[in-house]
Amino acid sequence: MARVTVEDCLEKVENRFALVLLAAERAHQIEMGISEPMVALDNDKPTVLALREIADGFDVAKLIAERGNAPVIETVKEKPSDIFVKDATPEDFE
């Protein structure tokens, strides 16, 4: 069982935040049985399997899309303005 590092994954994904979203969605698919892992199990948890898939160069965003789940990372890329609350006042959060 080879150790997976963030640096290995960042060679395939644009930034750490995208990596977290992508790995979380893929790990969820593996955990729920929506999709089988593309790497050997090696007694690893779904999170590690997802990170190993990313580090090994599998197109995880495509795997997520094929299984009916919209990749979170693509949604964030397309509409970054929806993430922020515009014209909010402190009273809006009380």
Short mmCIF file of N, CA and C in Angstrom, two decimals:
data_model
loop_
_atom_site.label_atom_id
_atom_site.label_comp_id
_atom_site.label_asym_id
_atom_site.label_seq_id
_atom_site.Cartn_x
_atom_site.Cartn_y
_atom_site.Cartn_z
N MET A 1 0.85 -1.17 0.00
CA MET A 1 0.00 0.00 0.00
C MET A 1 0.89 1.23 0.00
N ALA A 2 0.89 1.95 -1.10
CA ALA A 2 1.70 3.16 -1.21
C ALA A 2 1.02 4.32 -0.51
N ARG A 3 1.82 5.16 0.08
CA ARG A 3 1.29 6.33 0.77
C ARG A 3 0.93 7.41 -0.25
N VAL A 4 -0.22 8.02 -0.06
CA VAL A 4 -0.68 9.08 -0.96
C VAL A 4 -0.42 10.42 -0.29
N THR A 5 0.13 11.37 -1.04
CA THR A 5 0.38 12.69 -0.47
C THR A 5 -0.44 13.74 -1.21
N VAL A 6 -0.66 14.85 -0.55
CA VAL A 6 -1.38 15.96 -1.16
C VAL A 6 -0.64 16.44 -2.40
N GLU A 7 0.67 16.46 -2.33
CA GLU A 7 1.48 16.92 -3.47
C GLU A 7 1.26 16.04 -4.70
N ASP A 8 1.12 14.73 -4.49
CA ASP A 8 0.84 13.83 -5.61
C ASP A 8 -0.49 14.19 -6.27
N CYS A 9 -1.48 14.50 -5.46
CA CYS A 9 -2.81 14.83 -5.98
C CYS A 9 -2.84 16.20 -6.63
N LEU A 10 -2.08 17.15 -6.09
CA LEU A 10 -2.10 18.51 -6.62
C LEU A 10 -1.48 18.60 -8.01
N GLU A 11 -0.74 17.58 -8.41
CA GLU A 11 -0.23 17.54 -9.78
C GLU A 11 -1.36 17.30 -10.78
N LYS A 12 -2.49 16.78 -10.29
CA LYS A 12 -3.62 16.44 -11.15
C LYS A 12 -4.81 17.39 -10.99
N VAL A 13 -4.87 18.12 -9.86
CA VAL A 13 -5.99 19.02 -9.57
C VAL A 13 -5.43 20.41 -9.35
N GLU A 14 -6.19 21.43 -9.74
CA GLU A 14 -5.67 22.79 -9.76
C GLU A 14 -5.31 23.38 -8.41
N ASN A 15 -6.04 23.05 -7.33
CA ASN A 15 -5.70 23.60 -6.02
C ASN A 15 -6.23 22.71 -4.90
N ARG A 16 -5.85 23.01 -3.68
CA ARG A 16 -6.22 22.18 -2.53
C ARG A 16 -7.72 22.15 -2.29
N PHE A 17 -8.38 23.26 -2.52
CA PHE A 17 -9.81 23.34 -2.28
C PHE A 17 -10.58 22.47 -3.26
N ALA A 18 -10.17 22.52 -4.52
CA ALA A 18 -10.78 21.66 -5.53
C ALA A 18 -10.52 20.19 -5.20
N LEU A 19 -9.33 19.91 -4.72
CA LEU A 19 -8.97 18.54 -4.34
C LEU A 19 -9.89 18.02 -3.25
N VAL A 20 -10.14 18.82 -2.24
CA VAL A 20 -11.01 18.40 -1.13
C VAL A 20 -12.41 18.10 -1.63
N LEU A 21 -12.97 18.98 -2.44
CA LEU A 21 -14.33 18.78 -2.95
C LEU A 21 -14.42 17.54 -3.83
N LEU A 22 -13.46 17.38 -4.71
CA LEU A 22 -13.45 16.25 -5.63
C LEU A 22 -13.27 14.93 -4.88
N ALA A 23 -12.33 14.88 -3.97
CA ALA A 23 -12.07 13.66 -3.20
C ALA A 23 -13.26 13.31 -2.31
N ALA A 24 -13.89 14.31 -1.72
CA ALA A 24 -15.04 14.06 -0.84
C ALA A 24 -16.20 13.45 -1.63
N GLU A 25 -16.48 14.00 -2.79
CA GLU A 25 -17.59 13.49 -3.60
C GLU A 25 -17.29 12.07 -4.08
N ARG A 26 -16.06 11.83 -4.51
CA ARG A 26 -15.68 10.49 -4.98
C ARG A 26 -15.70 9.48 -3.83
N ALA A 27 -15.22 9.88 -2.66
CA ALA A 27 -15.24 8.99 -1.49
C ALA A 27 -16.68 8.65 -1.12
N HIS A 28 -17.57 9.61 -1.23
CA HIS A 28 -18.99 9.36 -0.94
C HIS A 28 -19.55 8.33 -1.91
N GLN A 29 -19.22 8.45 -3.19
CA GLN A 29 -19.68 7.47 -4.18
C GLN A 29 -19.19 6.07 -3.83
N ILE A 30 -17.94 5.97 -3.46
CA ILE A 30 -17.36 4.66 -3.13
C ILE A 30 -18.03 4.10 -1.88
N GLU A 31 -18.20 4.93 -0.86
CA GLU A 31 -18.80 4.50 0.41
C GLU A 31 -20.24 4.01 0.21
N MET A 32 -21.01 4.72 -0.62
CA MET A 32 -22.42 4.38 -0.83
C MET A 32 -22.61 3.26 -1.85
N GLY A 33 -21.54 2.80 -2.46
CA GLY A 33 -21.64 1.73 -3.44
C GLY A 33 -22.14 2.18 -4.80
N ILE A 34 -22.14 3.50 -5.04
CA ILE A 34 -22.59 4.04 -6.32
C ILE A 34 -21.60 3.66 -7.42
N SER A 35 -20.34 3.57 -7.06
CA SER A 35 -19.29 3.26 -8.02
C SER A 35 -18.19 2.46 -7.34
N GLU A 36 -17.62 1.54 -8.07
CA GLU A 36 -16.51 0.74 -7.54
C GLU A 36 -15.20 1.52 -7.64
N PRO A 37 -14.29 1.32 -6.71
CA PRO A 37 -12.98 1.99 -6.79
C PRO A 37 -12.21 1.55 -8.03
N MET A 38 -11.44 2.47 -8.58
CA MET A 38 -10.64 2.18 -9.77
C MET A 38 -9.22 1.73 -9.40
N VAL A 39 -8.93 1.66 -8.12
CA VAL A 39 -7.62 1.21 -7.62
C VAL A 39 -7.84 0.02 -6.70
N ALA A 40 -6.77 -0.71 -6.42
CA ALA A 40 -6.86 -1.86 -5.52
C ALA A 40 -7.27 -1.42 -4.12
N LEU A 41 -8.11 -2.20 -3.48
CA LEU A 41 -8.65 -1.82 -2.17
C LEU A 41 -7.58 -1.71 -1.08
N ASP A 42 -6.70 -2.67 -0.98
CA ASP A 42 -5.61 -2.65 0.01
C ASP A 42 -6.07 -2.29 1.41
N ASN A 43 -7.31 -2.64 1.76
CA ASN A 43 -7.84 -2.38 3.11
C ASN A 43 -7.87 -0.89 3.45
N ASP A 44 -8.01 -0.02 2.43
CA ASP A 44 -8.07 1.42 2.64
C ASP A 44 -9.50 1.90 2.77
N LYS A 45 -9.67 3.03 3.44
CA LYS A 45 -10.98 3.65 3.57
C LYS A 45 -11.31 4.40 2.28
N PRO A 46 -12.60 4.71 2.06
CA PRO A 46 -13.00 5.38 0.82
C PRO A 46 -12.27 6.69 0.55
N THR A 47 -11.96 7.45 1.58
CA THR A 47 -11.25 8.71 1.38
C THR A 47 -9.87 8.47 0.78
N VAL A 48 -9.17 7.49 1.29
CA VAL A 48 -7.83 7.17 0.78
C VAL A 48 -7.93 6.63 -0.64
N LEU A 49 -8.95 5.81 -0.89
CA LEU A 49 -9.14 5.28 -2.25
C LEU A 49 -9.37 6.42 -3.24
N ALA A 50 -10.20 7.39 -2.86
CA ALA A 50 -10.47 8.53 -3.74
C ALA A 50 -9.19 9.31 -4.02
N LEU A 51 -8.40 9.56 -2.99
CA LEU A 51 -7.15 10.29 -3.18
C LEU A 51 -6.16 9.50 -4.04
N ARG A 52 -6.12 8.18 -3.86
CA ARG A 52 -5.24 7.36 -4.68
C ARG A 52 -5.67 7.40 -6.15
N GLU A 53 -6.99 7.39 -6.40
CA GLU A 53 -7.48 7.50 -7.77
C GLU A 53 -7.03 8.81 -8.40
N ILE A 54 -7.15 9.89 -7.66
CA ILE A 54 -6.75 11.20 -8.17
C ILE A 54 -5.25 11.22 -8.44
N ALA A 55 -4.45 10.74 -7.49
CA ALA A 55 -3.00 10.73 -7.64
C ALA A 55 -2.56 9.85 -8.82
N ASP A 56 -3.31 8.78 -9.07
CA ASP A 56 -2.97 7.87 -10.18
C ASP A 56 -3.42 8.39 -11.54
N GLY A 57 -4.10 9.53 -11.55
CA GLY A 57 -4.45 10.16 -12.82
C GLY A 57 -5.81 9.81 -13.38
N PHE A 58 -6.64 9.12 -12.61
CA PHE A 58 -7.99 8.83 -13.09
C PHE A 58 -8.79 10.12 -13.16
N ASP A 59 -9.66 10.23 -14.16
CA ASP A 59 -10.51 11.42 -14.31
C ASP A 59 -11.70 11.26 -13.37
N VAL A 60 -11.50 11.64 -12.12
CA VAL A 60 -12.50 11.45 -11.08
C VAL A 60 -13.74 12.30 -11.35
N ALA A 61 -13.57 13.51 -11.87
CA ALA A 61 -14.73 14.35 -12.19
C ALA A 61 -15.63 13.66 -13.21
N LYS A 62 -15.03 12.99 -14.18
CA LYS A 62 -15.80 12.26 -15.19
C LYS A 62 -16.51 11.07 -14.56
N LEU A 63 -15.85 10.36 -13.65
CA LEU A 63 -16.48 9.23 -12.96
C LEU A 63 -17.68 9.70 -12.15
N ILE A 64 -17.55 10.84 -11.50
CA ILE A 64 -18.65 11.38 -10.70
C ILE A 64 -19.82 11.73 -11.62
N ALA A 65 -19.54 12.38 -12.73
CA ALA A 65 -20.59 12.79 -13.67
C ALA A 65 -21.29 11.58 -14.29
N GLU A 66 -20.55 10.54 -14.62
CA GLU A 66 -21.13 9.35 -15.24
C GLU A 66 -22.10 8.63 -14.31
N ARG A 67 -21.90 8.76 -13.03
CA ARG A 67 -22.74 8.05 -12.05
C ARG A 67 -23.95 8.88 -11.63
N GLY A 68 -24.16 10.02 -12.27
CA GLY A 68 -25.36 10.80 -11.98
C GLY A 68 -25.18 11.89 -10.95
N ASN A 69 -24.03 11.98 -10.33
CA ASN A 69 -23.77 13.06 -9.37
C ASN A 69 -23.05 14.17 -10.11
N ALA A 70 -23.52 15.39 -9.95
CA ALA A 70 -22.82 16.52 -10.56
C ALA A 70 -21.56 16.78 -9.78
N PRO A 71 -20.42 16.84 -10.44
CA PRO A 71 -19.19 17.11 -9.72
C PRO A 71 -19.25 18.48 -9.05
N VAL A 72 -19.03 18.50 -7.78
CA VAL A 72 -19.09 19.74 -7.01
C VAL A 72 -18.10 20.75 -7.56
N ILE A 73 -16.94 20.30 -7.94
CA ILE A 73 -15.88 21.21 -8.39
C ILE A 73 -16.27 21.92 -9.68
N GLU A 74 -16.96 21.26 -10.59
CA GLU A 74 -17.39 21.92 -11.82
C GLU A 74 -18.45 22.98 -11.52
N THR A 75 -19.34 22.70 -10.58
CA THR A 75 -20.36 23.67 -10.19
C THR A 75 -19.70 24.92 -9.64
N VAL A 76 -18.69 24.75 -8.81
CA VAL A 76 -17.99 25.89 -8.22
C VAL A 76 -17.28 26.69 -9.30
N LYS A 77 -16.67 26.02 -10.26
CA LYS A 77 -15.95 26.72 -11.32
C LYS A 77 -16.91 27.57 -12.16
N GLU A 78 -18.10 27.04 -12.44
CA GLU A 78 -19.01 27.71 -13.35
C GLU A 78 -19.68 28.94 -12.75
N LYS A 79 -19.98 28.91 -11.46
CA LYS A 79 -20.73 30.01 -10.86
C LYS A 79 -20.11 30.47 -9.55
N PRO A 80 -18.92 31.03 -9.58
CA PRO A 80 -18.30 31.45 -8.33
C PRO A 80 -19.06 32.58 -7.65
N SER A 81 -19.80 33.39 -8.40
CA SER A 81 -20.53 34.50 -7.80
C SER A 81 -21.66 34.02 -6.90
N ASP A 82 -22.16 32.80 -7.12
CA ASP A 82 -23.23 32.26 -6.29
C ASP A 82 -22.75 31.87 -4.90
N ILE A 83 -21.46 31.74 -4.72
CA ILE A 83 -20.91 31.31 -3.45
C ILE A 83 -20.98 32.43 -2.42
N PHE A 84 -20.86 33.65 -2.87
CA PHE A 84 -20.77 34.79 -1.96
C PHE A 84 -22.12 35.44 -1.74
N VAL A 85 -22.33 35.93 -0.54
CA VAL A 85 -23.55 36.65 -0.21
C VAL A 85 -23.31 38.12 -0.52
N LYS A 86 -24.10 38.65 -1.44
CA LYS A 86 -23.94 40.05 -1.82
C LYS A 86 -24.90 40.92 -1.02
N ASP A 87 -24.45 42.11 -0.72
CA ASP A 87 -25.28 43.10 -0.03
C ASP A 87 -25.83 42.58 1.29
N ALA A 88 -25.11 41.74 1.98
CA ALA A 88 -25.55 41.22 3.27
C ALA A 88 -25.18 42.20 4.37
N THR A 89 -26.02 42.24 5.37
CA THR A 89 -25.75 43.05 6.56
C THR A 89 -25.63 42.12 7.75
N PRO A 90 -25.03 42.56 8.84
CA PRO A 90 -24.92 41.70 10.02
C PRO A 90 -26.27 41.21 10.53
N GLU A 91 -27.32 41.98 10.32
CA GLU A 91 -28.66 41.58 10.78
C GLU A 91 -29.18 40.36 10.03
N ASP A 92 -28.70 40.15 8.81
CA ASP A 92 -29.13 39.00 8.03
C ASP A 92 -28.70 37.67 8.64
N PHE A 93 -27.70 37.71 9.51
CA PHE A 93 -27.15 36.48 10.07
C PHE A 93 -27.52 36.26 11.53
N GLU A 94 -28.43 37.06 12.05
CA GLU A 94 -28.84 36.90 13.45
C GLU A 94 -29.95 35.91 13.58
#
